[in-house]
XYZ file of C-alpha atoms in Angstrom:
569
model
C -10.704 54.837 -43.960
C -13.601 57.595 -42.874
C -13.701 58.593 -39.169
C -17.329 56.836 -38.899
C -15.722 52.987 -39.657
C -12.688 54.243 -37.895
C -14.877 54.803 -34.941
C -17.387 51.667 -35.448
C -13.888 49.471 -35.118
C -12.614 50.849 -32.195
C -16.106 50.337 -30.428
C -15.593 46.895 -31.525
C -12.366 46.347 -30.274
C -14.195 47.806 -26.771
C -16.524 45.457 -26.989
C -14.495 42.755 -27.421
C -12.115 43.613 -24.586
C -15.006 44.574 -22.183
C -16.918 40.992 -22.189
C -13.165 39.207 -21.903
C -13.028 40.891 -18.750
C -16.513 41.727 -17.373
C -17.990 39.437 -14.427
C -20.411 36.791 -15.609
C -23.189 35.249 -13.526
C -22.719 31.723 -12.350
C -26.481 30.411 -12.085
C -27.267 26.794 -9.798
C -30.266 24.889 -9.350
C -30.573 22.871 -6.215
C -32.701 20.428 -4.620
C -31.455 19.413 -1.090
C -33.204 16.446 -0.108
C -32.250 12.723 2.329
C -31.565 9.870 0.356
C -30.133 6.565 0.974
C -26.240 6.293 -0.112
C -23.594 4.023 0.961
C -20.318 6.069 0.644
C -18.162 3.702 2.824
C -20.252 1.171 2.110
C -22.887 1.454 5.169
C -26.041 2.090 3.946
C -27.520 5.390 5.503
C -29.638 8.465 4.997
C -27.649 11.471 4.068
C -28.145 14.907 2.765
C -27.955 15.223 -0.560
C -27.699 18.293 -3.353
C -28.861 17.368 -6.561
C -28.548 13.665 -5.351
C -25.362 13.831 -4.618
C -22.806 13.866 -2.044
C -20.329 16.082 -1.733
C -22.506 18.638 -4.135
C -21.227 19.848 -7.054
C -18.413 22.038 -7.021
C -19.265 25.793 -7.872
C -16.657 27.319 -10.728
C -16.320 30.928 -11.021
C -13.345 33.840 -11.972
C -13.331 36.621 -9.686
C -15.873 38.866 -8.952
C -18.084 36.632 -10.760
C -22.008 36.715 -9.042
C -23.300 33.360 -7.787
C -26.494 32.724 -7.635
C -27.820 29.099 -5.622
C -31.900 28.731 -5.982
C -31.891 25.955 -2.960
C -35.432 24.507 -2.935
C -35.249 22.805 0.745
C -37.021 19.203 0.143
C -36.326 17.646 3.371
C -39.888 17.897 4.768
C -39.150 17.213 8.441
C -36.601 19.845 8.533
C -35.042 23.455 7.797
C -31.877 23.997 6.032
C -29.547 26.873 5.684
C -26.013 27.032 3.695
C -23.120 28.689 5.043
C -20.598 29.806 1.817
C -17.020 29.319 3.745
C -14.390 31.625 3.080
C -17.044 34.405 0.843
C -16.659 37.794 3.061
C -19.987 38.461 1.236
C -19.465 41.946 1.450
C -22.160 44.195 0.697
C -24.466 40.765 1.439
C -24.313 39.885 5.290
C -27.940 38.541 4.657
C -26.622 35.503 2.242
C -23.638 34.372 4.606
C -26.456 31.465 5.637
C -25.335 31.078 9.042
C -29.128 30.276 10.669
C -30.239 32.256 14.152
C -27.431 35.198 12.941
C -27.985 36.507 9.398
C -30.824 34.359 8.731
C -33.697 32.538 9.619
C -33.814 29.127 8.472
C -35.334 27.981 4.823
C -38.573 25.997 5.692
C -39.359 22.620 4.206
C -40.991 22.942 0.669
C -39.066 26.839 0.112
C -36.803 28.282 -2.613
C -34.149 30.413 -1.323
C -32.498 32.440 -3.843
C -28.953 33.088 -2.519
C -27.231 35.842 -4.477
C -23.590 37.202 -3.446
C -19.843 38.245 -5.657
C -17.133 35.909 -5.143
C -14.305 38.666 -4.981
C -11.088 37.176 -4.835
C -9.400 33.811 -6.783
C -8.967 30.771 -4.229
C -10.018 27.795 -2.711
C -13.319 27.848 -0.822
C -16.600 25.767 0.647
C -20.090 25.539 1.108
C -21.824 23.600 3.779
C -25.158 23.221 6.036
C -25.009 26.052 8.645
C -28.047 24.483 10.571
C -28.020 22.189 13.483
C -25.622 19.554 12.822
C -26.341 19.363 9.160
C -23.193 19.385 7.895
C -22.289 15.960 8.854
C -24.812 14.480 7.102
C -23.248 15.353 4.214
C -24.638 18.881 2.799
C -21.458 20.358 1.789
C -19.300 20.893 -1.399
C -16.243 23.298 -3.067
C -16.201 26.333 -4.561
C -13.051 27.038 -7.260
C -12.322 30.616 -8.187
C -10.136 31.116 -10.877
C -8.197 34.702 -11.439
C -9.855 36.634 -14.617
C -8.318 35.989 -18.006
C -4.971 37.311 -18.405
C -4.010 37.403 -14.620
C -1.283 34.817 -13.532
C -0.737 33.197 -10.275
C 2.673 32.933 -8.395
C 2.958 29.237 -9.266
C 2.417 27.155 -12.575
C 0.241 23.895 -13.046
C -1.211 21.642 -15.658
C -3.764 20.571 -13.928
C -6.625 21.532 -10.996
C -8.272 19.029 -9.012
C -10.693 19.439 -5.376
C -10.366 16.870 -2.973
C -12.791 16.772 0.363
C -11.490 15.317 3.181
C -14.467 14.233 5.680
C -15.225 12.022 8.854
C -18.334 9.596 8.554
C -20.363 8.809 11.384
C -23.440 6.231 11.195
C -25.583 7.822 13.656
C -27.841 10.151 12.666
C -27.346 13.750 13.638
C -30.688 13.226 15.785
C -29.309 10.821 17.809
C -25.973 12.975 18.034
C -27.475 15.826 19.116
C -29.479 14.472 21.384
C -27.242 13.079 23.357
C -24.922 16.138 23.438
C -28.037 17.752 25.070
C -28.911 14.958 27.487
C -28.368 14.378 31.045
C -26.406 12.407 31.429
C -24.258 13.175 28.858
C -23.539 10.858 25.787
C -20.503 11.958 23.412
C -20.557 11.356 19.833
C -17.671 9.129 19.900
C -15.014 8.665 17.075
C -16.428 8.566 13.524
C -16.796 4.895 12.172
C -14.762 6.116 8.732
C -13.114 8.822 6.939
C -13.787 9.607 3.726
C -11.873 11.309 0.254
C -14.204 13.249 -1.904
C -16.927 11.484 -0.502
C -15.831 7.738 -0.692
C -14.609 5.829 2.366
C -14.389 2.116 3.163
C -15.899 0.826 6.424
C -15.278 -2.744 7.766
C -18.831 -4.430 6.572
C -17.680 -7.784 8.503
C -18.199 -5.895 11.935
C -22.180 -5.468 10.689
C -24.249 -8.190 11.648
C -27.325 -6.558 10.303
C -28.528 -7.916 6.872
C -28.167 -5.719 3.724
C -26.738 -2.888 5.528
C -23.412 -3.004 4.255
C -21.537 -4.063 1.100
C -18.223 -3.850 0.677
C -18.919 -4.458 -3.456
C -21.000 -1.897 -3.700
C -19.097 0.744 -6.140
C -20.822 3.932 -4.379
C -17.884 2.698 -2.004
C -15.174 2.073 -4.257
C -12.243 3.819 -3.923
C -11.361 7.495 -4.770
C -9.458 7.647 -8.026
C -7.730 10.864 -9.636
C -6.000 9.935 -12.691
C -2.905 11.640 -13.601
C -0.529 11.899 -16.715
C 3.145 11.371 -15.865
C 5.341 14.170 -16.131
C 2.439 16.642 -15.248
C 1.929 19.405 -12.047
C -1.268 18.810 -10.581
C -2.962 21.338 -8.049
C -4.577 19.657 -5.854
C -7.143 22.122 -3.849
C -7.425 20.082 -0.458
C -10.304 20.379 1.682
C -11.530 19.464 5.628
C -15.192 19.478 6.428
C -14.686 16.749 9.488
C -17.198 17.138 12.179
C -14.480 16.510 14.582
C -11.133 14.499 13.290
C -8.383 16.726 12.836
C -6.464 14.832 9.459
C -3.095 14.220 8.239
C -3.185 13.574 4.179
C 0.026 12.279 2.612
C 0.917 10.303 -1.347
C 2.880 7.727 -1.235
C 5.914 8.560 -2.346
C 5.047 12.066 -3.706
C 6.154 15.444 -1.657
C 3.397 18.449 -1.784
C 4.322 21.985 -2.387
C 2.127 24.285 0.066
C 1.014 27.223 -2.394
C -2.344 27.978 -0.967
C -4.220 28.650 2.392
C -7.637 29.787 2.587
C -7.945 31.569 -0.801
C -4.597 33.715 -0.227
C -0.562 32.579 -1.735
C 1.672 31.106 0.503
C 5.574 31.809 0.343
C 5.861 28.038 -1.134
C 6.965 25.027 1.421
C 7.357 21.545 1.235
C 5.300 18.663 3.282
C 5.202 15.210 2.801
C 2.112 14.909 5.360
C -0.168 18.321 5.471
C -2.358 18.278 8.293
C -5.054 20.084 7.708
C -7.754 21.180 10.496
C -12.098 21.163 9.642
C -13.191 24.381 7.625
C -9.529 25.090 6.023
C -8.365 24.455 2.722
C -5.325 24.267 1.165
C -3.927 24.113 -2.526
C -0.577 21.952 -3.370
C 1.594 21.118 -6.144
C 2.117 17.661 -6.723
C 4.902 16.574 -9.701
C 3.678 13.170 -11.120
C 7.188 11.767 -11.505
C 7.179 9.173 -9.831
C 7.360 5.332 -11.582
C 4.478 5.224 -14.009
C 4.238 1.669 -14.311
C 1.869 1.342 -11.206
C -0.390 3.307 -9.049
C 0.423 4.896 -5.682
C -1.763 5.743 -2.293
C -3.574 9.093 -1.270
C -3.785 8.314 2.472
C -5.652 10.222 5.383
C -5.460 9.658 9.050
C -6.801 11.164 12.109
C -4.155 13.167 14.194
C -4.588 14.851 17.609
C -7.562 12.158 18.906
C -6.418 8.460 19.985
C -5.853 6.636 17.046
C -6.746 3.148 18.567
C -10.267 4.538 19.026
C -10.534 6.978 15.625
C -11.810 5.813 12.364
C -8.875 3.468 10.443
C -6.940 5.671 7.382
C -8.479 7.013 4.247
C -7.478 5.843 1.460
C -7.385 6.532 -1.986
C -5.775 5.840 -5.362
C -3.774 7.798 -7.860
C -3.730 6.446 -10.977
C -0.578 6.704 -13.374
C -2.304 6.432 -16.664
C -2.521 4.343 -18.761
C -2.476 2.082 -15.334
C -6.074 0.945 -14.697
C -7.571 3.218 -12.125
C -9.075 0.114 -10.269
C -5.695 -1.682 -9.685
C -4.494 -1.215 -6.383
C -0.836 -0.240 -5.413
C 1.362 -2.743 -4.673
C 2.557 -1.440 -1.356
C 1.155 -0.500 1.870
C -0.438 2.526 2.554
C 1.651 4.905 4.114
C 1.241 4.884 8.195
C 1.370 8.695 8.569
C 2.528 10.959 11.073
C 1.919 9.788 15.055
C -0.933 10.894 16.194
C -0.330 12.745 19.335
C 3.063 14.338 18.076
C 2.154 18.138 18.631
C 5.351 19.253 16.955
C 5.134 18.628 13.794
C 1.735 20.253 13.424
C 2.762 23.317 15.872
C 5.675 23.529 13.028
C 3.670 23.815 10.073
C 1.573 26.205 11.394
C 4.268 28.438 12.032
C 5.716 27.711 8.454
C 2.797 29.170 6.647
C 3.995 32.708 5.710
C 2.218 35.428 3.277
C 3.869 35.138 -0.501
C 6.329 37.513 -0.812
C 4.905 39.449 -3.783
C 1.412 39.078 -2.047
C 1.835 40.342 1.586
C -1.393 42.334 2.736
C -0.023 45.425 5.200
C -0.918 44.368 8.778
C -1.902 47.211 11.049
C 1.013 47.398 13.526
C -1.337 47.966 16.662
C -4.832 47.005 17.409
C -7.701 49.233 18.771
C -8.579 46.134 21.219
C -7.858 42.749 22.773
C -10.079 40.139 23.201
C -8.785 37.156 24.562
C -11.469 33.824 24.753
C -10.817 31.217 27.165
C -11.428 27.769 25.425
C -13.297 25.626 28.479
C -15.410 22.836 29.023
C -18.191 23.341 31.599
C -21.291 22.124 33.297
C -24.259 24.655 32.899
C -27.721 23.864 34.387
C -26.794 19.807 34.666
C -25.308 19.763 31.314
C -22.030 19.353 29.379
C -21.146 22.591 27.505
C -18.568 23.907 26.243
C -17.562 27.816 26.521
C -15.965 30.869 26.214
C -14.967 32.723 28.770
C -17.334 30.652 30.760
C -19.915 31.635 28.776
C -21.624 29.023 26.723
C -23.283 30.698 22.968
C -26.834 29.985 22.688
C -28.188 30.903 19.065
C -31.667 33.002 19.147
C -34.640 32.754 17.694
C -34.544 35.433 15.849
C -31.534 35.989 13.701
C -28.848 39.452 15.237
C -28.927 40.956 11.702
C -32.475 41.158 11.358
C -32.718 42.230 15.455
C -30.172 45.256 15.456
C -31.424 46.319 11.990
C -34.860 47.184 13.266
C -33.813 48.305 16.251
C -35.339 45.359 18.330
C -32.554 44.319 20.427
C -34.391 43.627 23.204
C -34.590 39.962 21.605
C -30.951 38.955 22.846
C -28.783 39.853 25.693
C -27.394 43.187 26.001
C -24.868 42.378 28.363
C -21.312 42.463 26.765
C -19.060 39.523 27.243
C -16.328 38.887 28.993
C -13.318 40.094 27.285
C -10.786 37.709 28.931
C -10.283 35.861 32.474
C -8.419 35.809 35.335
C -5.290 35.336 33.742
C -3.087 35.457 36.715
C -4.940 32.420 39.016
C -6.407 30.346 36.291
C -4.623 26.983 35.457
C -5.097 25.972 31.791
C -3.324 22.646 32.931
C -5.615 21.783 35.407
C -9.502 19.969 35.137
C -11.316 22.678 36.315
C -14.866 22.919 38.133
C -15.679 25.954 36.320
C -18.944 26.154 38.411
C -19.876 29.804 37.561
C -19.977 29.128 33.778
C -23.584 30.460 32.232
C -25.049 30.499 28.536
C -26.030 33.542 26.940
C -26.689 35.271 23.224
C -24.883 38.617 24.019
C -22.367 39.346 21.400
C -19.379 41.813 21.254
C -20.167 45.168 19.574
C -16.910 46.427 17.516
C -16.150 49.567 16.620
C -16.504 49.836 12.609
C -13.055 50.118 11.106
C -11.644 49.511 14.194
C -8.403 46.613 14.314
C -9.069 43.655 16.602
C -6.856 41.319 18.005
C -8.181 37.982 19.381
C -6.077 35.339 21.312
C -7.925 31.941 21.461
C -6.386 30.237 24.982
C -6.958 26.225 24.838
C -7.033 24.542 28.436
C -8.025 21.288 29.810
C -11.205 19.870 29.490
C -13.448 18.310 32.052
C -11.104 15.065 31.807
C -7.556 14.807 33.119
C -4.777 15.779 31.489
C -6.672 16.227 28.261
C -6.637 19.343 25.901
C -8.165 19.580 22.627
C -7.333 20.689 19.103
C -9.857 23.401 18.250
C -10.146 24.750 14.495
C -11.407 28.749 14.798
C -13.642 29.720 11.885
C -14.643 33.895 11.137
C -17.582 34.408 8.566
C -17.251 37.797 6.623
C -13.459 38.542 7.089
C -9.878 37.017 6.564
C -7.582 37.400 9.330
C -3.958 38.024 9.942
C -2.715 35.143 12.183
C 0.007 37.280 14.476
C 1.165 33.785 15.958
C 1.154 30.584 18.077
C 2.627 29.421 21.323
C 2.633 26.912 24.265
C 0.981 27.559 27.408
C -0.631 30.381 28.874
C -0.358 33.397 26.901
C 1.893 36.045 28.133
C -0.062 39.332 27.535
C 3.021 41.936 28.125
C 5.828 39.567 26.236
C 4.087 37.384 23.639
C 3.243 40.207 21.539
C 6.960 41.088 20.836
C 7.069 37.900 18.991
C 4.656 38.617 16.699
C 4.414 38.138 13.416
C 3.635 41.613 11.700
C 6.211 41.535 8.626
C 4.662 38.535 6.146
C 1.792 37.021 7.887
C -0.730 34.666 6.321
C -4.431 35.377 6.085
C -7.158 32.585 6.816
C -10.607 33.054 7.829
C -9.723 28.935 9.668
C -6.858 28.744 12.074
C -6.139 25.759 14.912
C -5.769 26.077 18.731
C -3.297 23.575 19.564
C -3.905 21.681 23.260
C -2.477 23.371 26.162
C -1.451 26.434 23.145
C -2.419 29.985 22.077
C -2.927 31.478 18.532
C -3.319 35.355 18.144
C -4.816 37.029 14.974
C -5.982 40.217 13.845
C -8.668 41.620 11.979
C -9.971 44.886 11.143
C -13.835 45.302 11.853
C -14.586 46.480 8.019
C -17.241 44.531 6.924
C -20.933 45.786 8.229
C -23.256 43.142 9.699
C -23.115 40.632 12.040
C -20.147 37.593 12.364
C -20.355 34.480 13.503
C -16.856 32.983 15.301
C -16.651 29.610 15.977
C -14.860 26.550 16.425
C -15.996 24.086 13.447
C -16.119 21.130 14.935
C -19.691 20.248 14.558
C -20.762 18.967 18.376
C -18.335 22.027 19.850
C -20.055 24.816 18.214
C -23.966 22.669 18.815
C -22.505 22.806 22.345
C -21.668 26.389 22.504
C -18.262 26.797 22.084
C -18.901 30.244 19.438
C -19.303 34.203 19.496
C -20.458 36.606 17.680
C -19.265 40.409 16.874
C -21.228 42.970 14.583
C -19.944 45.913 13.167
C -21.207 49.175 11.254
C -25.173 47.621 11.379
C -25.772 51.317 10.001
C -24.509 50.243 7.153
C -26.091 47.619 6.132
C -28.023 47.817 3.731
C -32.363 46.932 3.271
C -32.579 43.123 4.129
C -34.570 41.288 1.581
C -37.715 39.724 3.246
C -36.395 36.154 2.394
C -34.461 35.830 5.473
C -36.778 36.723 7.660
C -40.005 34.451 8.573
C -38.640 32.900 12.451
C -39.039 34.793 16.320
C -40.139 38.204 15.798
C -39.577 38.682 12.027
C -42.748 36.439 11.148
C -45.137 39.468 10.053
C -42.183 41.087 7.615
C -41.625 37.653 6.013
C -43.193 37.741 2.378
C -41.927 34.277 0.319
């Protein structure tokens, strides 16, 4: 063989190799628009991608590129799409989070959203404007390891499931009554839903040909499985404010997954899951496969005699019929105001063994944020630190890159509160509480701890469970406790051998969680709880780091407040 075809098959066999393993670019077309869809069978408008709701589900590999063209055809409205769980590093301008790393996309626009998906995992998408989400703009993204890699656990199959709350108000009415004096709450959602299907009780509608119970938008949820199989089931919460149990009859779920990193496996036969985290599980189909069993979901942490009745879906043994229902009743679930068993899981989920990211052992600084309800200028709010988060007009990343930062508060927050007299048991007046844009200013490659303190709320003997959502970083979650936090003991209990990373973690009522984070990621960070009417009602801050570095922000994003004249479509 001469050295030339010797040399012509090894470039080949480059070749070859190289485009098995090089990233590829995922490429969507969207149209967001309202139409009229009856997913528990109440007829409303909802927000819609590609006409449907949830939106299709975004497949990639690591380090694959995504790229969304989102043509906003609402007309009466902007839109902007947060992508939950991407650190979009090296893109702060595409995390979609409107008022902080972009101005909103204007009815009749194309936004091209561009960004790497750089690690495997479970992940989201979902409206990051107003109280969008609700209506139903949201979806999952899967990414898959690259060809060749394996994953700590072994499955036949992959499924995503969404778990959601359904409300039949619009988010109009919602949020105008969060902002009204006096105040009107949102109430408990009329339904909950399971990848978008829910069942709500038409006999309690009097109006005509507003709901029908036939109608098969509004059938149930089926996932058919093969006896004898391993399914992973990549489970989801995008509630607006239900915190959620999910349980199979008769099937136990193997926690492998939490927020796109391995989990040293457990076992659960009810995972509660909180809005904004997901989780993967193993489920073994080995149960009787003469019949068909129930995929149940029920509100945990709110009053269940006011909150929406149980989710319900089916899983169908094949070659059962996926329409015939199981012939036992659903499963009940867990009690809804038993803290312990939730406190407990939390405190279960531990880093993989063979997959433990090294924690720095000390941080650079503490921040701890008081979780409060207040009253600010005549209306209910809530806050942090007593300081309720108003979003600008003109979105931090753009402000701080061109050095116009006299558009937002300068002030820095408070960095705790008077730990020694404040009573987190206790209704509190809270009368000095004030709303303000200022954000905390970290330190680039600096390592942060927060510690999110719950407390009552402006009614007695009431404290709320609050899911805690960063954009552009994972965290390491140090720990949880009861009560006040203890800032010279507490930390000796932490967690700093094999803890899990989220970028979604719950504050339990009366309770503390501590995590970590190191301040790597240039641009500016939304943190937030992700219950929708919290976070419209200020209960959110926001930290940048290394602005420097950022890099030349692409006119797209700009085009609201002060960035009108550099906004070129």
């Amino acid at each position: 063989m001469s050295k030339l075809v010797l040399l012509v098959l090894c470039f080949s066999v480059f070749l070859i190799n190289f485009r098995t393993t090089e990233a590829r670019i995922r490429h969507y077309k969207w149209e967001v628009k309202y139409e009229f869809k009856s997913p528990d069978c109440y007829r409303k408008l909802v927000i819609a991608i590609n006409g449907k709701t949830p939106g299709p589900t975004i497949l990639a590999q690591q380090n694959d590129t995504i790229i969304v063209e989102l043509k906003n055809s609402l007309l009466t409205e902007n839109v902007a799409i947060h992508w939950h769980g991407i650190r979009q590093i090296g893109t702060p301008w595409f995390d979609g989070t409107e008022g902080v790393t972009q101005c909103p996309i204007l009815p009749g626009e194309t936004f091209k959203y561009q960004f790497v998906v750089d690690r495997p995992g479970t992940y989201l998408y979902h409206a990051h404007y107003g109280m969008q989400r609700e209506a139903g703009l949201y979806g999952s993204i899967r990414v898959s390891v690259p060809d060749g890699v394996s994953e700590p656990f072994a499955y036949d199959y992959d499924r995503s499931i969404i778990l959601n709350d359904w409300y039949h108000k619009s988010t109009y009415e919602q949020a105008t009554g969060l902002s009204s004096i006096p105040f009107a709450w949102v109430g408990e959602p009329q339904s909950l839903l399971i990848q978008g299907k829910g069942k709500f009780d038409c006999a309690s509608v009097t109006q005509p040909n507003v709901c029908n119970a036939t109608n098969p938008e509004c059938s149930f949820y089926t996932m058919t499985v093969i006896p004898g199989k391993t399914y992973r089931l990549r489970i989801a919460s995008l509630t607006a404010l239900s915190a959620l149990s999910f349980q199979i009859e008769g099937h136990n779920m193997t926690v492998v997954e939490a927020d796109g990193h391995y989990v040293e496996p457990f076992v659960v036969q009810n995972l509660f899951i909180y809005s904004g985290e997901t989780y993967s599980v193993l489920v073994k189909t080995d149960q009787d496969p003469s019949r068909n069993y129930w995929a149940t979901t029920n509100v945990v942490s709110r009053n269940a005699t006011a909150s929406a009745p149980p989710g319900l879906a089916i899983l169908n043994y094949y070659p059962n019929h996926p329409k015939r229902s199981p012939p036992t009743t659903p499963p009940s679930g867990p009690f809804w105001d038993d803290v312990k068993p939730r406190f407990q899981q939390s405190l279960a989920i531990k880093s993989h063994r063979d997959f433990v990211h090294t924690i720095p052992q000390t941080p650079d600084r503490v921040i701890v944020l008081l979780n409060t309800q207040n009253e600010v200028d005549g209306r209910r709010r809530w806050s942090v630190n007593n300081v309720s988060y108003n979003i600008p007009h003109t979105p931090y990343l753009i402000a701080l890159k061109q050095n116009k930062t006299h558009l937002f508060n300068q002030a820095p927050p408070p960095e705790g509160y008077d730990f020694v007299n404040y009573d987190i048991y206790k209704r509190q007046n809270n009368s000095n509480a004030t709303s303000s844009d200022s954000i905390y200013r970290l330190k680039f490659n600096s390592t942060v701890d927060i510690i999110l303190q719950n407390a009552n709320t402006m009614v007695v003997n009431n404290s709320e469970t609050h899911p805690w959502h960063l954009h552009g970083h994972d965290f390491w979650v140090l720990g949880y406790g009861e009560g006040k936090f203890d800032i010279n003991n507490d930390p000796k209990k932490y967690n700093l051998v094999n803890p899990i990373m989220k970028n979604t973690v719950p504050l339990h009522p009366y309770g503390w969680t501590a995590l970590r984070f190191i301040a790597d990621n240039p641009g500016v960070w939304a943190f937030h709880c992700h219950i929708e009417s919290h976070f419209y009602m200020g209960m959110g801050v926001v930290f940048e780091e290394g602005i420097e570095g950022v890099g030349k922000l692409p006119s797209s994003i700009m085009g609201c407040g002060k960035t009108k004249e550099s906004h070129n479509p």
